[in-house]
Amino acid sequence: MYLSIVIPAYNEENRIGPTLSLMHDYFFSRDYDHEVILVDDGSTDGTVPEAERSRFVSESRLKIVQNGVNRGKGFSVRNGIMNSRGEYVLICDADMSTPIEEMDKLAGYFHEGYDIVIGSRSIKGSDVRVRQPWYRERMGKTFNFLVKLILMGGIKDTQCGFKVFKGDIAREIAYDLRIDGFCYDVEMLYLAEKKGYRIKEVGIVWDNSPQSKVKIMGSSLNMFFDLVKIKRLHG
C-alpha cells in the first residue's frame, strides 16, 4: 500500500459524498496504490450510508472505522492512522478545503529528505481563495502565538487540515498521542520535532468552509488548555 488517506468525519452527510467523488477522480488518474480510511466519530446523520455509496467501496479501497460515540477529531485521526497500512499517510478534512490535487505538490518534498510535509495558509506560495471571517482569522493568529509561546516556533500554520507523513512515522507518533480534540495537530508536530523528524511547511490552495466545527468560545478555551496539557505530557 503506497498511500493511506485518513478522513475524520462527524455529521458530514452533505459533504462526504462529493469529497469522496473528487478523491476517486484524482486517484483514478494516478497509478499508485491507495486506501481511504473514513473515521466516523459517532455521527447522528447519514454520513456512513453516504460514504458507502462511494465508488471506492466497489474497488475495496474504503475502510470505515467507527468510534461508536463522539470522541473528538484528535481521537478520530489517531484511530485512522493506527488502522492505516500506507507507506505514506495523508490526513485531510472531510470538507476538502484544500483540493486533493495539492497532494502532488506536497509529495515532491519527500524526495528532498523530509519526513513530514504540511500544508499552510500562512506562508509565501499559499493561495487562500475564500477567507475565514475576520474573527476566526484573529482567533487563529492568537492560537498560533500561544503555540509559539508555550510549545514551539518555526511553523506558521499548525492547524491546516492537509498533512502528509511517512507512514511508519505517522503510526509511531499516533501511538503517543493523547489529545482527543482539535489540538492533535500541534501535538503531532511537537512530538515530531522532539523526535528529530524533518518537517516542511508548504503553501497550498485553500477555500474556507463555512461549516466549521470549531466553536469560538468553548473550543478556544479547550485548545488553550490542551496546549498546556501537551507541554505537561511531553515535556
Coordinates of C-alpha atoms in Angstrom, one line a residue:
M1 CA 0.0 0.0 0.0
Y2 CA 1.5 3.3 -1.1
L3 CA -0.8 5.9 0.4
S4 CA -3.4 5.9 3.1
I5 CA -5.9 8.8 3.3
V6 CA -7.3 9.4 6.7
I7 CA -10.5 11.4 6.9
P8 CA -12.1 12.2 10.3
A9 CA -15.8 12.8 9.9
Y10 CA -18.6 13.9 12.2
N11 CA -22.0 14.6 10.7
E12 CA -20.7 15.1 7.2
E13 CA -23.7 13.7 5.3
N14 CA -23.8 16.6 3.0
R15 CA -20.1 16.8 2.2
I16 CA -18.6 13.3 2.3
G17 CA -20.2 12.2 -1.0
P18 CA -18.8 15.0 -3.1
T19 CA -15.4 14.8 -1.3
L20 CA -15.0 11.0 -1.9
S21 CA -16.1 11.5 -5.6
L22 CA -13.4 14.2 -6.1
M23 CA -10.8 11.9 -4.5
H24 CA -11.8 9.0 -6.6
D25 CA -11.4 11.0 -9.8
Y26 CA -8.0 12.2 -8.6
F27 CA -6.7 8.7 -7.7
F28 CA -8.2 7.1 -10.8
S29 CA -5.7 9.2 -12.8
R30 CA -2.7 8.1 -10.7
D31 CA -1.0 4.7 -10.8
Y32 CA -0.1 4.2 -7.2
D33 CA -2.0 2.0 -4.7
H34 CA -4.1 3.7 -2.1
E35 CA -6.8 3.2 0.6
V36 CA -9.2 5.7 2.1
I37 CA -9.9 5.4 5.8
L38 CA -13.0 7.3 6.9
V39 CA -13.3 7.5 10.7
D40 CA -16.9 8.2 11.7
D41 CA -16.9 10.0 15.1
G42 CA -20.3 9.0 16.3
S43 CA -22.3 10.7 13.5
T44 CA -26.0 11.0 14.0
D45 CA -26.8 11.7 10.4
G46 CA -26.3 9.7 7.2
T47 CA -22.5 10.1 7.0
V48 CA -21.8 6.4 6.8
P49 CA -24.6 5.4 4.4
E50 CA -23.5 8.3 2.1
A51 CA -19.9 7.1 2.2
E52 CA -20.9 3.6 1.4
R53 CA -22.2 4.8 -1.9
S54 CA -18.7 5.8 -3.0
R55 CA -17.0 4.1 -5.9
F56 CA -14.2 3.3 -3.5
V57 CA -16.4 0.7 -2.0
S58 CA -16.8 -1.4 -5.2
E59 CA -13.0 -1.3 -5.5
S60 CA -12.5 -2.4 -1.9
R61 CA -10.5 0.7 -1.2
L62 CA -12.7 2.3 1.5
K63 CA -12.4 1.3 5.1
I64 CA -14.9 2.8 7.5
V65 CA -13.8 2.9 11.1
Q66 CA -16.5 3.8 13.7
N67 CA -15.7 5.3 17.1
G68 CA -19.2 4.4 18.3
V69 CA -19.6 7.7 20.1
N70 CA -18.3 11.2 19.6
R71 CA -14.7 11.1 20.8
G72 CA -13.2 14.2 19.1
K73 CA -11.2 14.9 16.0
G74 CA -7.9 14.0 17.6
F75 CA -9.1 10.6 18.7
S76 CA -10.5 10.0 15.2
V77 CA -7.2 10.9 13.4
R78 CA -5.3 8.7 15.8
N79 CA -7.7 5.8 15.2
G80 CA -7.5 6.3 11.5
I81 CA -3.7 6.4 11.4
M82 CA -3.4 3.2 13.6
N83 CA -5.7 1.4 11.1
S84 CA -3.5 2.6 8.1
R85 CA -1.1 0.5 6.1
G86 CA 0.4 3.0 3.7
E87 CA 4.0 3.9 3.1
Y88 CA 2.7 7.5 3.3
V89 CA -0.3 8.8 5.3
L90 CA -2.4 11.8 4.2
I91 CA -4.6 13.5 6.8
C92 CA -7.3 15.7 5.3
D93 CA -10.6 17.2 6.3
A94 CA -14.0 16.0 5.0
D95 CA -14.8 19.5 3.7
M96 CA -12.0 19.3 1.2
S97 CA -11.0 22.9 1.8
T98 CA -7.7 22.0 0.3
P99 CA -8.1 20.4 -3.2
I100 CA -6.8 16.8 -3.3
E101 CA -4.6 17.8 -6.2
E102 CA -2.4 19.6 -3.7
M103 CA -1.1 16.2 -2.8
D104 CA 1.1 16.3 -5.9
K105 CA 2.8 19.5 -4.6
L106 CA 3.4 18.1 -1.1
A107 CA 4.6 14.7 -2.2
G108 CA 7.5 16.1 -4.1
Y109 CA 9.3 17.2 -0.9
F110 CA 9.8 13.7 0.3
H111 CA 12.4 13.3 -2.4
E112 CA 14.3 16.1 -0.6
G113 CA 14.6 14.1 2.6
Y114 CA 11.6 15.5 4.6
D115 CA 9.7 13.1 6.8
I116 CA 6.5 15.2 7.2
V117 CA 5.1 17.8 4.7
I118 CA 2.3 20.0 5.9
G119 CA 0.0 22.4 4.0
S120 CA 0.0 26.1 5.1
R121 CA -2.3 29.0 4.6
S122 CA 0.2 31.5 6.1
I123 CA 3.4 31.4 4.1
K124 CA 4.6 32.5 0.7
G125 CA 3.0 30.4 -2.0
S126 CA -0.3 29.9 -0.3
D127 CA -3.5 30.7 -2.2
V128 CA -6.4 31.4 0.2
R129 CA -9.3 31.9 -2.2
V130 CA -12.1 32.1 0.3
R131 CA -11.0 33.6 3.6
Q132 CA -12.4 32.9 7.0
P133 CA -14.4 35.6 8.8
W134 CA -12.2 38.2 10.5
Y135 CA -12.9 36.9 14.0
R136 CA -11.8 33.4 13.0
E137 CA -8.6 34.7 11.4
R138 CA -7.9 36.7 14.6
M139 CA -8.6 33.5 16.7
G140 CA -6.2 31.6 14.5
K141 CA -3.4 34.1 14.8
T142 CA -3.9 34.3 18.6
F143 CA -3.7 30.5 18.8
N144 CA -0.5 30.3 16.7
F145 CA 1.0 32.9 19.1
L146 CA 0.2 30.7 22.0
V147 CA 1.7 27.7 20.3
K148 CA 4.9 29.6 19.9
L149 CA 4.8 30.8 23.5
I150 CA 4.0 27.5 25.1
L151 CA 5.4 24.8 22.8
M152 CA 7.3 25.6 19.7
G153 CA 8.1 28.1 17.0
G154 CA 9.0 27.8 13.3
I155 CA 5.7 26.6 12.0
K156 CA 3.4 29.3 10.8
D157 CA 0.2 27.3 10.4
T158 CA -0.2 24.2 12.6
Q159 CA -3.9 23.8 12.0
C160 CA -4.3 23.5 8.3
G161 CA -6.1 20.2 7.7
F162 CA -3.8 18.8 5.0
K163 CA -0.7 16.9 6.2
V164 CA 1.4 14.1 4.8
F165 CA 3.6 11.8 6.9
K166 CA 5.8 8.9 6.1
G167 CA 3.6 6.0 7.2
D168 CA 5.8 4.5 9.9
I169 CA 6.5 7.9 11.4
A170 CA 2.7 8.7 11.5
R171 CA 2.0 5.4 13.2
E172 CA 4.9 5.9 15.7
I173 CA 3.7 9.4 16.6
A174 CA 0.0 8.4 16.7
Y175 CA 0.8 5.8 19.3
D176 CA 1.9 8.5 21.7
L177 CA -0.9 11.0 21.0
R178 CA -3.2 11.9 24.0
I179 CA -5.2 14.9 22.8
D180 CA -8.7 14.0 21.6
G181 CA -9.7 17.5 20.4
F182 CA -8.6 20.0 17.8
C183 CA -5.1 20.4 19.2
Y184 CA -4.0 17.0 17.9
D185 CA -2.2 18.8 15.0
V186 CA 0.0 20.6 17.4
E187 CA 0.7 17.5 19.5
M188 CA 1.7 15.6 16.4
L189 CA 4.1 18.3 15.2
Y190 CA 5.5 18.9 18.6
L191 CA 6.3 15.2 19.1
A192 CA 7.8 15.0 15.5
E193 CA 10.1 17.9 16.3
K194 CA 11.2 16.3 19.6
K195 CA 12.0 13.1 17.8
G196 CA 14.1 15.0 15.3
Y197 CA 12.0 14.4 12.2
R198 CA 12.3 16.9 9.3
I199 CA 9.1 19.0 8.7
K200 CA 8.4 21.0 5.6
E201 CA 5.7 23.7 5.5
V202 CA 4.3 24.3 2.0
G203 CA 1.8 27.0 0.8
I204 CA -1.4 25.4 -0.5
V205 CA -4.7 26.3 -2.1
W206 CA -7.4 26.7 0.5
D207 CA -11.1 27.7 0.4
N208 CA -12.8 28.3 3.8
S209 CA -15.7 26.1 4.7
P210 CA -18.4 28.0 6.5
Q211 CA -19.5 24.9 8.4
S212 CA -16.5 24.8 10.8
K213 CA -16.9 22.6 13.9
V214 CA -14.6 24.9 15.9
K215 CA -16.7 27.0 18.4
I216 CA -15.4 30.4 19.1
M217 CA -15.5 30.3 22.9
G218 CA -15.7 26.6 24.0
S219 CA -13.3 25.2 21.5
S220 CA -10.8 28.1 22.0
L221 CA -10.6 27.6 25.8
N222 CA -10.3 23.8 25.4
M223 CA -7.5 24.3 22.8
F224 CA -5.6 26.6 25.2
F225 CA -5.8 24.0 28.0
D226 CA -4.7 21.3 25.5
L227 CA -1.6 23.3 24.7
V228 CA -0.7 23.3 28.4
K229 CA -1.6 19.6 28.6
I230 CA 0.8 18.8 25.7
K231 CA 3.6 20.6 27.5
R232 CA 2.9 18.7 30.7
L233 CA 2.6 15.3 29.0
H234 CA 5.6 15.5 26.7
G235 CA 7.9 18.0 28.4

